[in-house]
Amino acid sequence: MTEYEAVIGLEVHVQLKTKTKAFCGCSTEFGKEPNTQVCPICLGFPGVLPVLNRTALDYAIKVALALNCKIHSPTKFDRKNYFYPDLPKNYQISQYDLPLSYDGFLDIDLDGKDKHIRIRRVHLEEDAGKLIHKESTSLVDFNRAGIPLLEIVSEPDINSPEEAYQYLVTLKSIIQYLDVSDCDMEKGSLRCDANISLRKKNTIEFGTKIELKNMNSFKAVKDALTYEIERQKSLLSKNKAIVQETRFWDTKELKTFPMRTKEEAMDYRYFPDPDLPMFIITQEKIQQIRESIPELPREKIQRFIKDYGLSLYVAKILVSSKKDADFAESCLKAYPNKDKKTLVNWLIGPLLQEANTRGCGLADLGITPQGLNELLGFVEKELISNLVAKSVLTEIIEKHKSAATIIQEGNLIQISDTESLEKIAKKVIQENPRSVQDYKGGKNNAIMFLVGQVMKKSQGKANPKIAQELLKRLLNE
Ligand code: ADP
Ligand code: ZN
Ligand code: MG
């Protein structure tokens, strides 16, 4: 059988979180009453004049620089003409032949191996309105019309659904670090179209591409690509040609269906927008924006590994959001021991678990690095067991009390004195003759069961190490 290689290029749209729209003063706030954030400019009334939102341009430059792009100066806006009910002007202000930036790249990590994905261009445009289909009617909300939108186009350097997924995760994380977009696919502030073709392995020429639309999560992009690879493979292996078309991902059927073919593709008749000047982006401006770019996830991962002795796996988890990375770093700095293992296990273990169940980040749990250190101090001095410490953590988060208070109020200090433990151990031995027999018969595991029983009887407060020693002594007597 012929072996095929997937060739994938992604087009990502990101809404910039400016307060006002790209070419007028209307608010960009999400979720407001339909058609309340509109004006003659974003509604496309005749005779109105757009004025570029400088912040939108600055944000766009910031992303372009973070993606290693070159900046075009001057840069130009063009009209992309088409008719659609959500497009009040009958054209979209976009960029055609002099996009803001070009020739960048994004390095992604694939299980410890790097891959370099070239970025063709990053340009600025405006969003369209939104159609809402209800039973037999369709409604239109123009609140979204005119919100600044970045288009980030990759070269077809991506070769698998997994790589596409990693590209998206990495891109999103960078843009969130730059604090210029929420990148929330559910709210539509990040959207992705995927282009995919197959070619025989070890050949150079590209096959015919299919454009995939309507994926509303990164997983959906991955699933749609996986489906599409199989569909195209099956056609090619039967010697059937792929026709260039746009297909949409059906989220219920989990299949792609045709939307429009190349013949139906629009000719946008781009031409320079006569209402907007060319924009010169000075070296000073570029320098100033470059300096405002914070340390990005990749560099942060490397630094965390170097400075705190973390593994790549741990570092990747901790830097996934800037806020959490900053929190984790405060914890790492405040933690008194040179060996950060215990702290790290708590961060990516119980704390992350708490964050996940609450649908928030580590930094939003309300626990301070000092508060965490206090708790870990009790664990390290063996004053409380790990198990108890976890429930104390939950209480710290829920009741905003300190570890010391909770431990004192709950009388949670671990039982380490032999006398009280001996009483419990004796009882456990009495109640579990089978395990005792097993142990005496040479089954060393049986001791763990008995320790477990001591823990249970003491409501998790027994010091497990001492309990085990005690049990062994009693059983060997
Ligand atoms: P179009 O003119 O149809 O918009 P472009 O050449 O502008 O196509 O590319 C759009 C996207 O499709 C880019 O992300 C690019 O990397 C990707 N792409 C181009 N050719 C192919 C191909 N043969 N297979 C897969 N992706 C492709
Ligand atoms: Zn407006
Ligand atoms: Mg194109």
Tab-separated table of N, CA, C and O in Angstrom, residues 398-446:
chain	number	residue	atom	x	y	z
A	398	GLU	N	-11.148	26.917	50.993
A	398	GLU	CA	-12.576	27.201	51.158
A	398	GLU	C	-12.866	28.182	52.287
A	398	GLU	O	-13.810	28.960	52.210
A	399	LYS	N	-12.060	28.108	53.360
A	399	LYS	CA	-12.394	28.926	54.534
A	399	LYS	C	-11.433	30.086	54.748
A	399	LYS	O	-11.587	30.851	55.697
A	400	HIS	N	-10.431	30.182	53.885
A	400	HIS	CA	-9.459	31.268	53.986
A	400	HIS	C	-8.846	31.345	55.384
A	400	HIS	O	-8.672	32.433	55.929
A	401	LYS	N	-8.564	30.179	55.966
A	401	LYS	CA	-7.897	30.165	57.272
A	401	LYS	C	-6.479	29.667	57.054
A	401	LYS	O	-6.178	29.047	56.035
A	402	SER	N	-5.617	29.890	58.043
A	402	SER	CA	-4.244	29.413	57.894
A	402	SER	C	-4.178	27.932	58.258
A	402	SER	O	-5.043	27.406	58.963
A	403	ALA	N	-3.111	27.281	57.778
A	403	ALA	CA	-2.929	25.857	58.074
A	403	ALA	C	-2.886	25.641	59.580
A	403	ALA	O	-3.536	24.730	60.107
A	404	ALA	N	-2.144	26.501	60.291
A	404	ALA	CA	-1.991	26.325	61.742
A	404	ALA	C	-3.352	26.349	62.442
A	404	ALA	O	-3.647	25.507	63.285
A	405	THR	N	-4.182	27.311	62.070
A	405	THR	CA	-5.511	27.429	62.689
A	405	THR	C	-6.336	26.175	62.429
A	405	THR	O	-6.950	25.625	63.339
A	406	ILE	N	-6.357	25.748	61.178
A	406	ILE	CA	-7.172	24.580	60.824
A	406	ILE	C	-6.690	23.339	61.567
A	406	ILE	O	-7.483	22.566	62.097
A	407	ILE	N	-5.379	23.179	61.637
A	407	ILE	CA	-4.810	21.996	62.292
A	407	ILE	C	-5.109	22.033	63.793
A	407	ILE	O	-5.489	21.023	64.394
A	408	GLN	N	-5.003	23.238	64.359
A	408	GLN	CA	-5.277	23.380	65.791
A	408	GLN	C	-6.762	23.143	66.079
A	408	GLN	O	-7.121	22.347	66.932
A	409	GLU	N	-7.606	23.823	65.313
A	409	GLU	CA	-9.056	23.685	65.532
A	409	GLU	C	-9.530	22.257	65.348
A	409	GLU	O	-10.410	21.781	66.061
A	410	GLY	N	-8.951	21.564	64.373
A	410	GLY	CA	-9.398	20.199	64.075
A	410	GLY	C	-8.646	19.150	64.881
A	410	GLY	O	-8.887	17.971	64.726
A	411	ASN	N	-7.689	19.616	65.699
A	411	ASN	CA	-6.881	18.687	66.484
A	411	ASN	C	-6.278	17.612	65.571
A	411	ASN	O	-6.466	16.421	65.775
A	412	LEU	N	-5.589	18.081	64.543
A	412	LEU	CA	-5.172	17.174	63.464
A	412	LEU	C	-3.732	16.697	63.559
A	412	LEU	O	-3.260	15.971	62.703
A	413	ILE	N	-3.038	17.168	64.580
A	413	ILE	CA	-1.632	16.783	64.669
A	413	ILE	C	-1.518	15.266	64.726
A	413	ILE	O	-2.273	14.584	65.421
A	414	GLN	N	-0.592	14.778	63.965
A	414	GLN	CA	-0.387	13.344	63.811
A	414	GLN	C	-0.067	12.668	65.153
A	414	GLN	O	0.638	13.233	65.978
A	415	ILE	N	-0.595	11.478	65.327
A	415	ILE	CA	-0.277	10.740	66.549
A	415	ILE	C	1.056	10.033	66.352
A	415	ILE	O	1.167	9.111	65.534
A	416	SER	N	2.058	10.492	67.053
A	416	SER	CA	3.368	9.860	66.940
A	416	SER	C	3.781	9.198	68.241
A	416	SER	O	4.747	8.453	68.283
A	417	ASP	N	3.019	9.503	69.310
A	417	ASP	CA	3.457	8.907	70.577
A	417	ASP	C	3.061	7.432	70.598
A	417	ASP	O	1.951	7.043	70.235
A	418	THR	N	4.031	6.639	70.981
A	418	THR	CA	3.920	5.206	70.850
A	418	THR	C	2.770	4.639	71.681
A	418	THR	O	2.117	3.699	71.263
A	419	GLU	N	2.546	5.254	72.822
A	419	GLU	CA	1.537	4.698	73.720
A	419	GLU	C	0.156	4.656	73.058
A	419	GLU	O	-0.482	3.603	73.017
A	420	SER	N	-0.285	5.806	72.550
A	420	SER	CA	-1.628	5.816	71.945
A	420	SER	C	-1.660	4.959	70.690
A	420	SER	O	-2.661	4.291	70.422
A	421	LEU	N	-0.551	4.982	69.961
A	421	LEU	CA	-0.541	4.184	68.728
A	421	LEU	C	-0.570	2.694	69.047
A	421	LEU	O	-1.191	1.913	68.328
A	422	GLU	N	0.100	2.328	70.113
A	422	GLU	CA	0.171	0.913	70.476
A	422	GLU	C	-1.237	0.370	70.761
A	422	GLU	O	-1.584	-0.734	70.336
A	423	LYS	N	-2.033	1.191	71.436
A	423	LYS	CA	-3.406	0.772	71.735
A	423	LYS	C	-4.153	0.445	70.447
A	423	LYS	O	-4.809	-0.591	70.335
A	424	ILE	N	-4.035	1.361	69.509
A	424	ILE	CA	-4.742	1.164	68.231
A	424	ILE	C	-4.193	-0.061	67.515
A	424	ILE	O	-4.945	-0.905	67.006
A	425	ALA	N	-2.876	-0.183	67.486
A	425	ALA	CA	-2.237	-1.292	66.772
A	425	ALA	C	-2.675	-2.641	67.347
A	425	ALA	O	-2.966	-3.574	66.589
A	426	LYS	N	-2.724	-2.715	68.644
A	426	LYS	CA	-3.126	-3.967	69.295
A	426	LYS	C	-4.547	-4.358	68.872
A	426	LYS	O	-4.850	-5.515	68.591
A	427	LYS	N	-5.400	-3.340	68.853
A	427	LYS	CA	-6.781	-3.585	68.467
A	427	LYS	C	-6.874	-4.097	67.028
A	427	LYS	O	-7.608	-5.044	66.723
A	428	VAL	N	-6.109	-3.461	66.156
A	428	VAL	CA	-6.100	-3.853	64.751
A	428	VAL	C	-5.619	-5.299	64.603
A	428	VAL	O	-6.185	-6.083	63.839
A	429	ILE	N	-4.613	-5.659	65.362
A	429	ILE	CA	-4.084	-7.023	65.298
A	429	ILE	C	-5.166	-8.016	65.732
A	429	ILE	O	-5.380	-9.058	65.099
A	430	GLN	N	-5.869	-7.609	66.792
A	430	GLN	CA	-6.934	-8.454	67.308
A	430	GLN	C	-8.040	-8.684	66.270
A	430	GLN	O	-8.554	-9.785	66.103
A	431	GLU	N	-8.374	-7.593	65.577
A	431	GLU	CA	-9.525	-7.654	64.662
A	431	GLU	C	-9.203	-8.248	63.296
A	431	GLU	O	-10.104	-8.475	62.492
A	432	ASN	N	-7.914	-8.446	63.004
A	432	ASN	CA	-7.553	-8.920	61.668
A	432	ASN	C	-6.661	-10.156	61.711
A	432	ASN	O	-5.533	-10.150	61.193
A	433	PRO	N	-7.183	-11.237	62.279
A	433	PRO	CA	-6.335	-12.429	62.448
A	433	PRO	C	-5.798	-12.983	61.127
A	433	PRO	O	-4.676	-13.486	61.087
A	434	ARG	N	-6.557	-12.819	60.063
A	434	ARG	CA	-6.090	-13.388	58.781
A	434	ARG	C	-4.843	-12.704	58.274
A	434	ARG	O	-3.891	-13.339	57.848
A	435	SER	N	-4.884	-11.363	58.326
A	435	SER	CA	-3.719	-10.614	57.869
A	435	SER	C	-2.517	-10.900	58.759
A	435	SER	O	-1.377	-10.958	58.281
A	436	VAL	N	-2.790	-11.075	60.050
A	436	VAL	CA	-1.700	-11.382	60.967
A	436	VAL	C	-1.068	-12.714	60.574
A	436	VAL	O	0.159	-12.847	60.485
A	437	GLN	N	-1.952	-13.667	60.269
A	437	GLN	CA	-1.453	-14.978	59.855
A	437	GLN	C	-0.642	-14.872	58.561
A	437	GLN	O	0.429	-15.444	58.442
A	438	ASP	N	-1.200	-14.126	57.613
A	438	ASP	CA	-0.501	-13.917	56.336
A	438	ASP	C	0.893	-13.368	56.588
A	438	ASP	O	1.879	-13.812	56.010
A	439	TYR	N	0.956	-12.352	57.435
A	439	TYR	CA	2.244	-11.723	57.715
A	439	TYR	C	3.212	-12.720	58.323
A	439	TYR	O	4.360	-12.828	57.905
A	440	LYS	N	2.706	-13.450	59.281
A	440	LYS	CA	3.580	-14.414	59.961
A	440	LYS	C	4.000	-15.533	59.007
A	440	LYS	O	5.065	-16.114	59.148
A	441	GLY	N	3.108	-15.803	58.023
A	441	GLY	CA	3.427	-16.824	57.032
A	441	GLY	C	4.370	-16.313	55.956
A	441	GLY	O	4.614	-16.999	54.968
A	442	GLY	N	4.838	-15.106	56.092
A	442	GLY	CA	5.832	-14.592	55.144
A	442	GLY	C	5.304	-13.608	54.124
A	442	GLY	O	6.040	-13.119	53.276
A	443	LYS	N	4.020	-13.281	54.153
A	443	LYS	CA	3.478	-12.295	53.203
A	443	LYS	C	3.718	-10.884	53.750
A	443	LYS	O	2.935	-10.382	54.556
A	444	ASN	N	4.784	-10.293	53.292
A	444	ASN	CA	5.157	-8.987	53.838
A	444	ASN	C	4.141	-7.881	53.533
A	444	ASN	O	4.036	-6.910	54.266
A	445	ASN	N	3.409	-8.077	52.430
A	445	ASN	CA	2.417	-7.066	52.051
A	445	ASN	C	1.324	-6.882	53.098
A	445	ASN	O	0.737	-5.819	53.206
A	446	ALA	N	1.079	-7.957	53.846
A	446	ALA	CA	0.000	-7.921	54.817
A	446	ALA	C	0.185	-6.778	55.806
A	446	ALA	O	-0.792	-6.213	56.307
